């Protein structure tokens, strides 16, 4: 279930994240973007909207609009997963604006129209989150004036993070929920979210990407997420994993663009080990993508 869809103002609930620089030299206008799949996709949207003054773009696979479930688990499991015709994006947009006006517990959603970019993906064979839910998300973002939205909805993928050559068959449903569809979602979304920092044809040049299977020089850092829980409470009751991971490419010690990725249900360390965050091999090919970034 899209757990993050149940939260109005999200705490940092995704149990695993991967953050990495997108350039070797920190630019003066460094950007932070997010992405996620399934519950992580819903969470990426929650995070993007709630902290729109900080986040400049989102890549979402099988996720839906902000506050989709409105605090109701039955709505989460129906409207937000299987019955998208029940979603009113106009109502959700109004709730978003009113939440900012009346409570200030989220950032001003007017920020979303300021050079934000949104990349969306839904597999035609997704039987968990109906493709129509992602199309509702596209409409939701459109109501806030985001001009740069890319929707990909023609690949016959089941519910999964989609890769070029790692994981189960494209139409398979099951752990680790990573399917090889001849499509490198990581490269595609990064090149869209950071268009001025990529060489031409980064995402479409799969031959180049296959050759770049060794990660760029850098280090994988473990982050104790308990440090971010108010009052010193343990992370687990908040749905937060003990450890997050950050890949820091060489040259980024003093700051770079940052991308944060949130995994989906059944993709935690407990369920699939380091598969989602393994930066030295597929499936999570952001580091391969970074090799094609201009410096």
PDB file of C-alpha atoms in Angstrom:
ATOM      1  CA  UNK A   1       0.000   0.000   0.000  1.00  0.00           C
ATOM      2  CA  UNK A   2       1.181   3.554  -0.642  1.00  0.00           C
ATOM      3  CA  UNK A   3       2.029   4.272   2.964  1.00  0.00           C
ATOM      4  CA  UNK A   4       3.359   7.724   2.196  1.00  0.00           C
ATOM      5  CA  UNK A   5       0.018   8.639   0.668  1.00  0.00           C
ATOM      6  CA  UNK A   6      -1.452   8.418   4.147  1.00  0.00           C
ATOM      7  CA  UNK A   7       0.664  11.224   5.549  1.00  0.00           C
ATOM      8  CA  UNK A   8      -0.355  14.863   5.217  1.00  0.00           C
ATOM      9  CA  UNK A   9       2.969  16.467   6.029  1.00  0.00           C
ATOM     10  CA  UNK A  10       5.524  13.696   5.660  1.00  0.00           C
ATOM     11  CA  UNK A  11       8.216  12.811   8.091  1.00  0.00           C
ATOM     12  CA  UNK A  12      11.222  11.205   6.440  1.00  0.00           C
ATOM     13  CA  UNK A  13       9.663   7.745   6.408  1.00  0.00           C
ATOM     14  CA  UNK A  14      11.297   5.953   3.488  1.00  0.00           C
ATOM     15  CA  UNK A  15      13.568   3.363   5.073  1.00  0.00           C
ATOM     16  CA  UNK A  16      16.323   3.708   2.474  1.00  0.00           C
ATOM     17  CA  UNK A  17      17.568   6.593   0.396  1.00  0.00           C
ATOM     18  CA  UNK A  18      20.424   7.172  -1.973  1.00  0.00           C
ATOM     19  CA  UNK A  19      21.841  10.641  -2.425  1.00  0.00           C
ATOM     20  CA  UNK A  20      24.577  11.503  -4.843  1.00  0.00           C
ATOM     21  CA  UNK A  21      26.119  14.452  -6.569  1.00  0.00           C
ATOM     22  CA  UNK A  22      25.220  15.046 -10.176  1.00  0.00           C
ATOM     23  CA  UNK A  23      28.271  17.135 -11.005  1.00  0.00           C
ATOM     24  CA  UNK A  24      31.915  16.959 -10.049  1.00  0.00           C
ATOM     25  CA  UNK A  25      32.021  20.682  -9.228  1.00  0.00           C
ATOM     26  CA  UNK A  26      29.330  22.318  -7.124  1.00  0.00           C
ATOM     27  CA  UNK A  27      27.474  24.947  -9.170  1.00  0.00           C
ATOM     28  CA  UNK A  28      26.222  28.149  -7.527  1.00  0.00           C
ATOM     29  CA  UNK A  29      22.623  27.030  -8.149  1.00  0.00           C
ATOM     30  CA  UNK A  30      22.927  23.487  -6.781  1.00  0.00           C
ATOM     31  CA  UNK A  31      19.647  21.584  -7.019  1.00  0.00           C
ATOM     32  CA  UNK A  32      18.037  18.863  -4.929  1.00  0.00           C
ATOM     33  CA  UNK A  33      15.700  16.410  -6.650  1.00  0.00           C
ATOM     34  CA  UNK A  34      13.871  13.282  -5.485  1.00  0.00           C
ATOM     35  CA  UNK A  35      12.574  10.057  -6.957  1.00  0.00           C
ATOM     36  CA  UNK A  36      10.831   6.899  -5.848  1.00  0.00           C
ATOM     37  CA  UNK A  37       8.891   3.821  -6.858  1.00  0.00           C
ATOM     38  CA  UNK A  38       5.511   2.677  -5.514  1.00  0.00           C
ATOM     39  CA  UNK A  39       5.226   3.793  -1.864  1.00  0.00           C
ATOM     40  CA  UNK A  40       8.542   5.556  -2.434  1.00  0.00           C
ATOM     41  CA  UNK A  41       6.981   7.276  -5.437  1.00  0.00           C
ATOM     42  CA  UNK A  42       4.087   8.516  -3.337  1.00  0.00           C
ATOM     43  CA  UNK A  43       6.584   9.620  -0.735  1.00  0.00           C
ATOM     44  CA  UNK A  44       8.693  11.468  -3.301  1.00  0.00           C
ATOM     45  CA  UNK A  45       5.588  13.456  -4.259  1.00  0.00           C
ATOM     46  CA  UNK A  46       4.769  14.168  -0.607  1.00  0.00           C
ATOM     47  CA  UNK A  47       8.317  15.363  -0.045  1.00  0.00           C
ATOM     48  CA  UNK A  48       8.420  17.401  -3.248  1.00  0.00           C
ATOM     49  CA  UNK A  49       5.208  19.264  -2.473  1.00  0.00           C
ATOM     50  CA  UNK A  50       5.737  19.702   1.262  1.00  0.00           C
ATOM     51  CA  UNK A  51       9.265  21.039   0.790  1.00  0.00           C
ATOM     52  CA  UNK A  52       8.817  22.759  -2.566  1.00  0.00           C
ATOM     53  CA  UNK A  53      11.103  25.611  -1.561  1.00  0.00           C
ATOM     54  CA  UNK A  54      13.973  23.104  -1.403  1.00  0.00           C
ATOM     55  CA  UNK A  55      13.162  20.521  -4.093  1.00  0.00           C
ATOM     56  CA  UNK A  56      13.415  21.398  -7.765  1.00  0.00           C
ATOM     57  CA  UNK A  57      12.121  18.228  -9.377  1.00  0.00           C
ATOM     58  CA  UNK A  58      10.814  14.696  -8.968  1.00  0.00           C
ATOM     59  CA  UNK A  59      10.969  11.382 -10.790  1.00  0.00           C
ATOM     60  CA  UNK A  60       8.036   9.125  -9.911  1.00  0.00           C
ATOM     61  CA  UNK A  61       7.405   5.509 -10.853  1.00  0.00           C
ATOM     62  CA  UNK A  62       3.944   4.169  -9.957  1.00  0.00           C
ATOM     63  CA  UNK A  63       3.024   6.996  -7.582  1.00  0.00           C
ATOM     64  CA  UNK A  64       0.060   9.303  -7.185  1.00  0.00           C
ATOM     65  CA  UNK A  65      -0.915  12.830  -6.128  1.00  0.00           C
ATOM     66  CA  UNK A  66      -0.084  14.570  -2.868  1.00  0.00           C
ATOM     67  CA  UNK A  67      -2.428  13.651   0.016  1.00  0.00           C
ATOM     68  CA  UNK A  68      -4.125  11.119  -2.261  1.00  0.00           C
ATOM     69  CA  UNK A  69      -5.507   8.965   0.575  1.00  0.00           C
ATOM     70  CA  UNK A  70      -6.523  11.901   2.787  1.00  0.00           C
ATOM     71  CA  UNK A  71      -5.659   9.923   5.901  1.00  0.00           C
ATOM     72  CA  UNK A  72      -7.932   6.998   5.028  1.00  0.00           C
ATOM     73  CA  UNK A  73      -6.419   3.567   4.440  1.00  0.00           C
ATOM     74  CA  UNK A  74      -9.463   2.423   2.466  1.00  0.00           C
ATOM     75  CA  UNK A  75      -8.981   5.322   0.060  1.00  0.00           C
ATOM     76  CA  UNK A  76      -5.268   4.508  -0.140  1.00  0.00           C
ATOM     77  CA  UNK A  77      -6.030   0.937  -1.193  1.00  0.00           C
ATOM     78  CA  UNK A  78      -8.783   1.844  -3.650  1.00  0.00           C
ATOM     79  CA  UNK A  79      -8.635   5.297  -5.248  1.00  0.00           C
ATOM     80  CA  UNK A  80      -4.870   5.614  -4.955  1.00  0.00           C
ATOM     81  CA  UNK A  81      -4.079   2.159  -6.310  1.00  0.00           C
ATOM     82  CA  UNK A  82      -6.844   0.528  -8.319  1.00  0.00           C
ATOM     83  CA  UNK A  83      -9.634   3.016  -9.006  1.00  0.00           C
ATOM     84  CA  UNK A  84      -8.123   6.316 -10.175  1.00  0.00           C
ATOM     85  CA  UNK A  85     -11.427   7.634 -11.498  1.00  0.00           C
ATOM     86  CA  UNK A  86     -12.322   8.303  -7.854  1.00  0.00           C
ATOM     87  CA  UNK A  87      -9.418  10.741  -7.482  1.00  0.00           C
ATOM     88  CA  UNK A  88     -10.322  14.421  -7.789  1.00  0.00           C
ATOM     89  CA  UNK A  89      -7.127  16.272  -8.570  1.00  0.00           C
ATOM     90  CA  UNK A  90      -8.981  19.575  -8.253  1.00  0.00           C
ATOM     91  CA  UNK A  91      -9.941  18.686  -4.685  1.00  0.00           C
ATOM     92  CA  UNK A  92      -6.404  17.607  -3.834  1.00  0.00           C
ATOM     93  CA  UNK A  93      -4.956  20.781  -5.343  1.00  0.00           C
ATOM     94  CA  UNK A  94      -7.386  22.860  -3.284  1.00  0.00           C
ATOM     95  CA  UNK A  95      -6.432  20.960  -0.123  1.00  0.00           C
ATOM     96  CA  UNK A  96      -2.764  21.555  -0.910  1.00  0.00           C
ATOM     97  CA  UNK A  97      -3.244  25.309  -1.285  1.00  0.00           C
ATOM     98  CA  UNK A  98      -5.493  25.575   1.769  1.00  0.00           C
ATOM     99  CA  UNK A  99      -3.048  23.594   3.889  1.00  0.00           C
ATOM    100  CA  UNK A 100      -0.349  26.124   3.130  1.00  0.00           C
ATOM    101  CA  UNK A 101      -2.649  29.104   3.706  1.00  0.00           C
ATOM    102  CA  UNK A 102      -4.204  27.897   6.957  1.00  0.00           C
ATOM    103  CA  UNK A 103      -1.444  25.895   8.644  1.00  0.00           C
ATOM    104  CA  UNK A 104       1.876  26.708   6.956  1.00  0.00           C
ATOM    105  CA  UNK A 105       2.838  23.065   7.587  1.00  0.00           C
ATOM    106  CA  UNK A 106       3.895  22.755   3.951  1.00  0.00           C
ATOM    107  CA  UNK A 107       5.737  25.179   1.714  1.00  0.00           C
ATOM    108  CA  UNK A 108       3.901  27.501  -0.647  1.00  0.00           C
ATOM    109  CA  UNK A 109       2.853  25.300  -3.602  1.00  0.00           C
ATOM    110  CA  UNK A 110       3.443  28.296  -5.877  1.00  0.00           C
ATOM    111  CA  UNK A 111       7.085  27.202  -5.699  1.00  0.00           C
ATOM    112  CA  UNK A 112       6.219  24.257  -7.926  1.00  0.00           C
ATOM    113  CA  UNK A 113       5.892  26.519 -10.963  1.00  0.00           C
ATOM    114  CA  UNK A 114       9.434  27.877 -10.540  1.00  0.00           C
ATOM    115  CA  UNK A 115      11.500  25.885 -13.032  1.00  0.00           C
ATOM    116  CA  UNK A 116      10.445  22.535 -11.557  1.00  0.00           C
ATOM    117  CA  UNK A 117      10.692  19.407 -13.669  1.00  0.00           C
ATOM    118  CA  UNK A 118       8.669  16.209 -13.184  1.00  0.00           C
ATOM    119  CA  UNK A 119       9.367  12.827 -14.790  1.00  0.00           C
ATOM    120  CA  UNK A 120       6.619  10.197 -14.522  1.00  0.00           C
ATOM    121  CA  UNK A 121       6.526   6.506 -15.396  1.00  0.00           C
ATOM    122  CA  UNK A 122       3.823   3.867 -15.356  1.00  0.00           C
ATOM    123  CA  UNK A 123       4.054   0.381 -16.831  1.00  0.00           C
ATOM    124  CA  UNK A 124       1.234  -0.742 -19.077  1.00  0.00           C
ATOM    125  CA  UNK A 125       1.112  -4.055 -17.173  1.00  0.00           C
ATOM    126  CA  UNK A 126       1.209  -2.612 -13.647  1.00  0.00           C
ATOM    127  CA  UNK A 127      -1.419  -4.496 -11.637  1.00  0.00           C
ATOM    128  CA  UNK A 128      -0.624  -2.837  -8.288  1.00  0.00           C
ATOM    129  CA  UNK A 129      -0.842   0.897  -8.988  1.00  0.00           C
ATOM    130  CA  UNK A 130      -3.153   1.488 -11.941  1.00  0.00           C
ATOM    131  CA  UNK A 131      -1.585   3.607 -14.705  1.00  0.00           C
ATOM    132  CA  UNK A 132      -4.487   6.007 -14.297  1.00  0.00           C
ATOM    133  CA  UNK A 133      -3.197   6.941 -10.834  1.00  0.00           C
ATOM    134  CA  UNK A 134       0.023   8.237 -12.381  1.00  0.00           C
ATOM    135  CA  UNK A 135      -1.960  10.128 -15.009  1.00  0.00           C
ATOM    136  CA  UNK A 136      -3.876  11.778 -12.175  1.00  0.00           C
ATOM    137  CA  UNK A 137      -0.516  12.803 -10.731  1.00  0.00           C
ATOM    138  CA  UNK A 138       0.381  14.338 -14.077  1.00  0.00           C
ATOM    139  CA  UNK A 139      -2.850  16.358 -13.962  1.00  0.00           C
ATOM    140  CA  UNK A 140      -2.246  17.363 -10.336  1.00  0.00           C
ATOM    141  CA  UNK A 141       1.187  18.773 -11.105  1.00  0.00           C
ATOM    142  CA  UNK A 142      -0.232  20.533 -14.155  1.00  0.00           C
ATOM    143  CA  UNK A 143      -2.682  22.446 -11.957  1.00  0.00           C
ATOM    144  CA  UNK A 144       0.305  24.099 -10.256  1.00  0.00           C
ATOM    145  CA  UNK A 145       1.746  25.413 -13.474  1.00  0.00           C
ATOM    146  CA  UNK A 146       4.649  23.009 -13.916  1.00  0.00           C
ATOM    147  CA  UNK A 147       5.566  23.291 -17.584  1.00  0.00           C
ATOM    148  CA  UNK A 148       8.189  20.572 -17.777  1.00  0.00           C
ATOM    149  CA  UNK A 149       6.406  17.243 -17.226  1.00  0.00           C
ATOM    150  CA  UNK A 150       7.375  14.065 -19.037  1.00  0.00           C
ATOM    151  CA  UNK A 151       5.090  11.040 -18.909  1.00  0.00           C
ATOM    152  CA  UNK A 152       6.272   7.609 -20.042  1.00  0.00           C
ATOM    153  CA  UNK A 153       3.411   5.111 -20.258  1.00  0.00           C
ATOM    154  CA  UNK A 154       4.106   2.757 -23.155  1.00  0.00           C
ATOM    155  CA  UNK A 155       6.519   0.168 -21.714  1.00  0.00           C
ATOM    156  CA  UNK A 156       4.934  -3.218 -20.807  1.00  0.00           C
ATOM    157  CA  UNK A 157       6.331  -3.263 -17.271  1.00  0.00           C
ATOM    158  CA  UNK A 158       4.743  -4.729 -14.162  1.00  0.00           C
ATOM    159  CA  UNK A 159       4.973  -2.961 -10.812  1.00  0.00           C
ATOM    160  CA  UNK A 160       8.712  -2.379 -10.468  1.00  0.00           C
ATOM    161  CA  UNK A 161      11.726  -0.138 -10.722  1.00  0.00           C
ATOM    162  CA  UNK A 162      12.567  -0.492 -14.410  1.00  0.00           C
ATOM    163  CA  UNK A 163      16.125  -1.207 -15.522  1.00  0.00           C
ATOM    164  CA  UNK A 164      18.014  -1.825 -18.719  1.00  0.00           C
ATOM    165  CA  UNK A 165      19.374  -5.266 -17.901  1.00  0.00           C
ATOM    166  CA  UNK A 166      18.929  -6.221 -14.229  1.00  0.00           C
ATOM    167  CA  UNK A 167      16.154  -8.035 -12.420  1.00  0.00           C
ATOM    168  CA  UNK A 168      13.134 -10.083 -13.355  1.00  0.00           C
ATOM    169  CA  UNK A 169      11.363 -10.210 -16.685  1.00  0.00           C
ATOM    170  CA  UNK A 170       9.613  -6.965 -17.559  1.00  0.00           C
ATOM    171  CA  UNK A 171       6.103  -8.346 -16.983  1.00  0.00           C
ATOM    172  CA  UNK A 172       6.953 -10.208 -13.739  1.00  0.00           C
ATOM    173  CA  UNK A 173       5.483  -9.141 -10.382  1.00  0.00           C
ATOM    174  CA  UNK A 174       7.577  -9.950  -7.332  1.00  0.00           C
ATOM    175  CA  UNK A 175      10.714  -9.258  -5.340  1.00  0.00           C
ATOM    176  CA  UNK A 176      12.959  -7.419  -5.678  1.00  0.00           C
ATOM    177  CA  UNK A 177      10.440  -5.424  -7.752  1.00  0.00           C
ATOM    178  CA  UNK A 178      13.166  -4.538 -10.228  1.00  0.00           C
ATOM    179  CA  UNK A 179      12.492  -5.572 -13.804  1.00  0.00           C
ATOM    180  CA  UNK A 180      14.664  -5.503 -16.880  1.00  0.00           C
ATOM    181  CA  UNK A 181      12.761  -3.860 -19.698  1.00  0.00           C
ATOM    182  CA  UNK A 182      15.587  -2.562 -21.884  1.00  0.00           C
ATOM    183  CA  UNK A 183      14.908   0.841 -20.363  1.00  0.00           C
ATOM    184  CA  UNK A 184      17.223   2.609 -17.927  1.00  0.00           C
ATOM    185  CA  UNK A 185      14.835   4.592 -15.721  1.00  0.00           C
ATOM    186  CA  UNK A 186      17.662   6.024 -13.629  1.00  0.00           C
ATOM    187  CA  UNK A 187      19.438   7.544 -16.619  1.00  0.00           C
ATOM    188  CA  UNK A 188      16.193   8.734 -18.138  1.00  0.00           C
ATOM    189  CA  UNK A 189      14.926  10.566 -15.076  1.00  0.00           C
ATOM    190  CA  UNK A 190      18.304  12.062 -14.177  1.00  0.00           C
ATOM    191  CA  UNK A 191      18.846  13.412 -17.653  1.00  0.00           C
ATOM    192  CA  UNK A 192      15.396  14.992 -17.553  1.00  0.00           C
ATOM    193  CA  UNK A 193      15.736  16.482 -14.075  1.00  0.00           C
ATOM    194  CA  UNK A 194      19.196  17.916 -14.850  1.00  0.00           C
ATOM    195  CA  UNK A 195      18.965  18.729 -18.569  1.00  0.00           C
ATOM    196  CA  UNK A 196      21.743  21.313 -18.663  1.00  0.00           C
ATOM    197  CA  UNK A 197      24.242  18.971 -17.000  1.00  0.00           C
ATOM    198  CA  UNK A 198      24.055  15.971 -19.297  1.00  0.00           C
ATOM    199  CA  UNK A 199      25.735  15.252 -22.566  1.00  0.00           C
ATOM    200  CA  UNK A 200      23.430  14.794 -25.520  1.00  0.00           C
ATOM    201  CA  UNK A 201      21.631  11.467 -25.845  1.00  0.00           C
ATOM    202  CA  UNK A 202      22.677  10.305 -22.347  1.00  0.00           C
ATOM    203  CA  UNK A 203      19.512   8.377 -21.685  1.00  0.00           C
ATOM    204  CA  UNK A 204      19.014   6.927 -25.154  1.00  0.00           C
ATOM    205  CA  UNK A 205      22.617   5.819 -25.656  1.00  0.00           C
ATOM    206  CA  UNK A 206      22.268   2.428 -23.968  1.00  0.00           C
ATOM    207  CA  UNK A 207      25.449   1.139 -25.576  1.00  0.00           C
ATOM    208  CA  UNK A 208      27.435   3.822 -23.805  1.00  0.00           C
ATOM    209  CA  UNK A 209      25.653   3.115 -20.533  1.00  0.00           C
ATOM    210  CA  UNK A 210      26.364  -0.609 -20.756  1.00  0.00           C
ATOM    211  CA  UNK A 211      30.050   0.136 -21.193  1.00  0.00           C
ATOM    212  CA  UNK A 212      30.075   2.348 -18.112  1.00  0.00           C
ATOM    213  CA  UNK A 213      29.235  -0.376 -15.599  1.00  0.00           C
ATOM    214  CA  UNK A 214      32.004   0.529 -13.139  1.00  0.00           C
ATOM    215  CA  UNK A 215      31.015   3.248 -10.717  1.00  0.00           C
ATOM    216  CA  UNK A 216      32.780   6.575 -10.790  1.00  0.00           C
ATOM    217  CA  UNK A 217      35.385   7.150  -8.124  1.00  0.00           C
ATOM    218  CA  UNK A 218      33.800   8.037  -4.829  1.00  0.00           C
ATOM    219  CA  UNK A 219      32.617   6.558  -1.590  1.00  0.00           C
ATOM    220  CA  UNK A 220      29.457   5.035  -0.221  1.00  0.00           C
ATOM    221  CA  UNK A 221      28.572   6.527   3.149  1.00  0.00           C
ATOM    222  CA  UNK A 222      26.231   5.134   5.789  1.00  0.00           C
ATOM    223  CA  UNK A 223      23.981   7.667   7.498  1.00  0.00           C
ATOM    224  CA  UNK A 224      22.498   7.036  10.939  1.00  0.00           C
ATOM    225  CA  UNK A 225      18.936   8.252  10.468  1.00  0.00           C
ATOM    226  CA  UNK A 226      18.241   8.293  14.203  1.00  0.00           C
ATOM    227  CA  UNK A 227      20.028  11.648  14.190  1.00  0.00           C
ATOM    228  CA  UNK A 228      17.070  13.138  12.347  1.00  0.00           C
ATOM    229  CA  UNK A 229      14.323  11.871  14.656  1.00  0.00           C
ATOM    230  CA  UNK A 230      13.130  14.592  17.067  1.00  0.00           C
ATOM    231  CA  UNK A 231      13.633  13.905  20.764  1.00  0.00           C
ATOM    232  CA  UNK A 232      16.033  11.027  20.225  1.00  0.00           C
ATOM    233  CA  UNK A 233      13.189   8.568  19.546  1.00  0.00           C
ATOM    234  CA  UNK A 234      14.042   5.358  17.662  1.00  0.00           C
ATOM    235  CA  UNK A 235      13.498   5.547  13.893  1.00  0.00           C
ATOM    236  CA  UNK A 236      11.547   2.304  13.461  1.00  0.00           C
ATOM    237  CA  UNK A 237       8.183   3.445  14.931  1.00  0.00           C
ATOM    238  CA  UNK A 238       8.204   6.252  12.358  1.00  0.00           C
ATOM    239  CA  UNK A 239       8.725   3.780   9.552  1.00  0.00           C
ATOM    240  CA  UNK A 240      12.286   5.012   9.115  1.00  0.00           C
ATOM    241  CA  UNK A 241      15.140   2.598   8.577  1.00  0.00           C
ATOM    242  CA  UNK A 242      18.177   2.749  10.804  1.00  0.00           C
ATOM    243  CA  UNK A 243      20.566   3.397   7.940  1.00  0.00           C
ATOM    244  CA  UNK A 244      20.475   5.468   4.780  1.00  0.00           C
ATOM    245  CA  UNK A 245      23.190   5.489   2.132  1.00  0.00           C
ATOM    246  CA  UNK A 246      24.828   8.351   0.284  1.00  0.00           C
ATOM    247  CA  UNK A 247      27.102   7.979  -2.711  1.00  0.00           C
ATOM    248  CA  UNK A 248      29.570  10.876  -2.825  1.00  0.00           C
ATOM    249  CA  UNK A 249      31.494  11.062  -6.110  1.00  0.00           C
ATOM    250  CA  UNK A 250      35.071  12.263  -6.059  1.00  0.00           C
ATOM    251  CA  UNK A 251      35.145  16.048  -6.092  1.00  0.00           C
ATOM    252  CA  UNK A 252      31.795  16.403  -4.352  1.00  0.00           C
ATOM    253  CA  UNK A 253      33.064  16.670  -0.797  1.00  0.00           C
ATOM    254  CA  UNK A 254      32.420  20.422  -0.850  1.00  0.00           C
ATOM    255  CA  UNK A 255      28.970  20.197  -2.371  1.00  0.00           C
ATOM    256  CA  UNK A 256      27.158  19.066  -5.526  1.00  0.00           C
ATOM    257  CA  UNK A 257      23.699  18.706  -6.906  1.00  0.00           C
ATOM    258  CA  UNK A 258      21.913  16.032  -4.838  1.00  0.00           C
ATOM    259  CA  UNK A 259      19.420  13.375  -5.854  1.00  0.00           C
ATOM    260  CA  UNK A 260      17.518  11.422  -3.195  1.00  0.00           C
ATOM    261  CA  UNK A 261      15.800   8.131  -4.049  1.00  0.00           C
ATOM    262  CA  UNK A 262      13.117   6.411  -1.981  1.00  0.00           C
ATOM    263  CA  UNK A 263      12.513   2.691  -2.357  1.00  0.00           C
ATOM    264  CA  UNK A 264       9.132   0.993  -2.435  1.00  0.00           C
ATOM    265  CA  UNK A 265       7.406  -1.583  -0.256  1.00  0.00           C
ATOM    266  CA  UNK A 266       9.316  -4.863   0.145  1.00  0.00           C
ATOM    267  CA  UNK A 267      12.542  -3.214  -1.052  1.00  0.00           C
ATOM    268  CA  UNK A 268      14.153  -2.565   2.326  1.00  0.00           C
ATOM    269  CA  UNK A 269      17.464  -4.040   3.445  1.00  0.00           C
ATOM    270  CA  UNK A 270      15.493  -6.720   5.267  1.00  0.00           C
ATOM    271  CA  UNK A 271      13.758  -7.817   2.083  1.00  0.00           C
ATOM    272  CA  UNK A 272      16.276  -7.419  -0.736  1.00  0.00           C
ATOM    273  CA  UNK A 273      19.556  -6.509   0.909  1.00  0.00           C
ATOM    274  CA  UNK A 274      21.581  -3.901  -0.955  1.00  0.00           C
ATOM    275  CA  UNK A 275      19.993  -4.445  -4.366  1.00  0.00           C
ATOM    276  CA  UNK A 276      18.263  -1.071  -4.462  1.00  0.00           C
ATOM    277  CA  UNK A 277      21.229   0.896  -3.215  1.00  0.00           C
ATOM    278  CA  UNK A 278      24.048  -1.074  -4.843  1.00  0.00           C
ATOM    279  CA  UNK A 279      25.810   1.680  -6.735  1.00  0.00           C
ATOM    280  CA  UNK A 280      28.580  -0.432  -8.232  1.00  0.00           C
ATOM    281  CA  UNK A 281      26.357  -2.576 -10.413  1.00  0.00           C
ATOM    282  CA  UNK A 282      22.876  -2.485 -11.847  1.00  0.00           C
ATOM    283  CA  UNK A 283      20.023  -2.138 -10.957  1.00  0.00           C
ATOM    284  CA  UNK A 284      20.255   1.311  -9.426  1.00  0.00           C
ATOM    285  CA  UNK A 285      22.234   2.883 -12.214  1.00  0.00           C
ATOM    286  CA  UNK A 286      22.454   6.497 -11.138  1.00  0.00           C
ATOM    287  CA  UNK A 287      26.225   6.230 -10.816  1.00  0.00           C
ATOM    288  CA  UNK A 288      26.516   4.863 -14.331  1.00  0.00           C
ATOM    289  CA  UNK A 289      24.445   7.834 -15.432  1.00  0.00           C
ATOM    290  CA  UNK A 290      26.698  10.252 -13.587  1.00  0.00           C
ATOM    291  CA  UNK A 291      29.627   9.118 -15.715  1.00  0.00           C
ATOM    292  CA  UNK A 292      27.903  10.767 -18.665  1.00  0.00           C
ATOM    293  CA  UNK A 293      27.363  14.052 -16.849  1.00  0.00           C
ATOM    294  CA  UNK A 294      29.424  17.038 -17.878  1.00  0.00           C
ATOM    295  CA  UNK A 295      31.777  18.370 -15.241  1.00  0.00           C
TER     296      UNK A 295
END
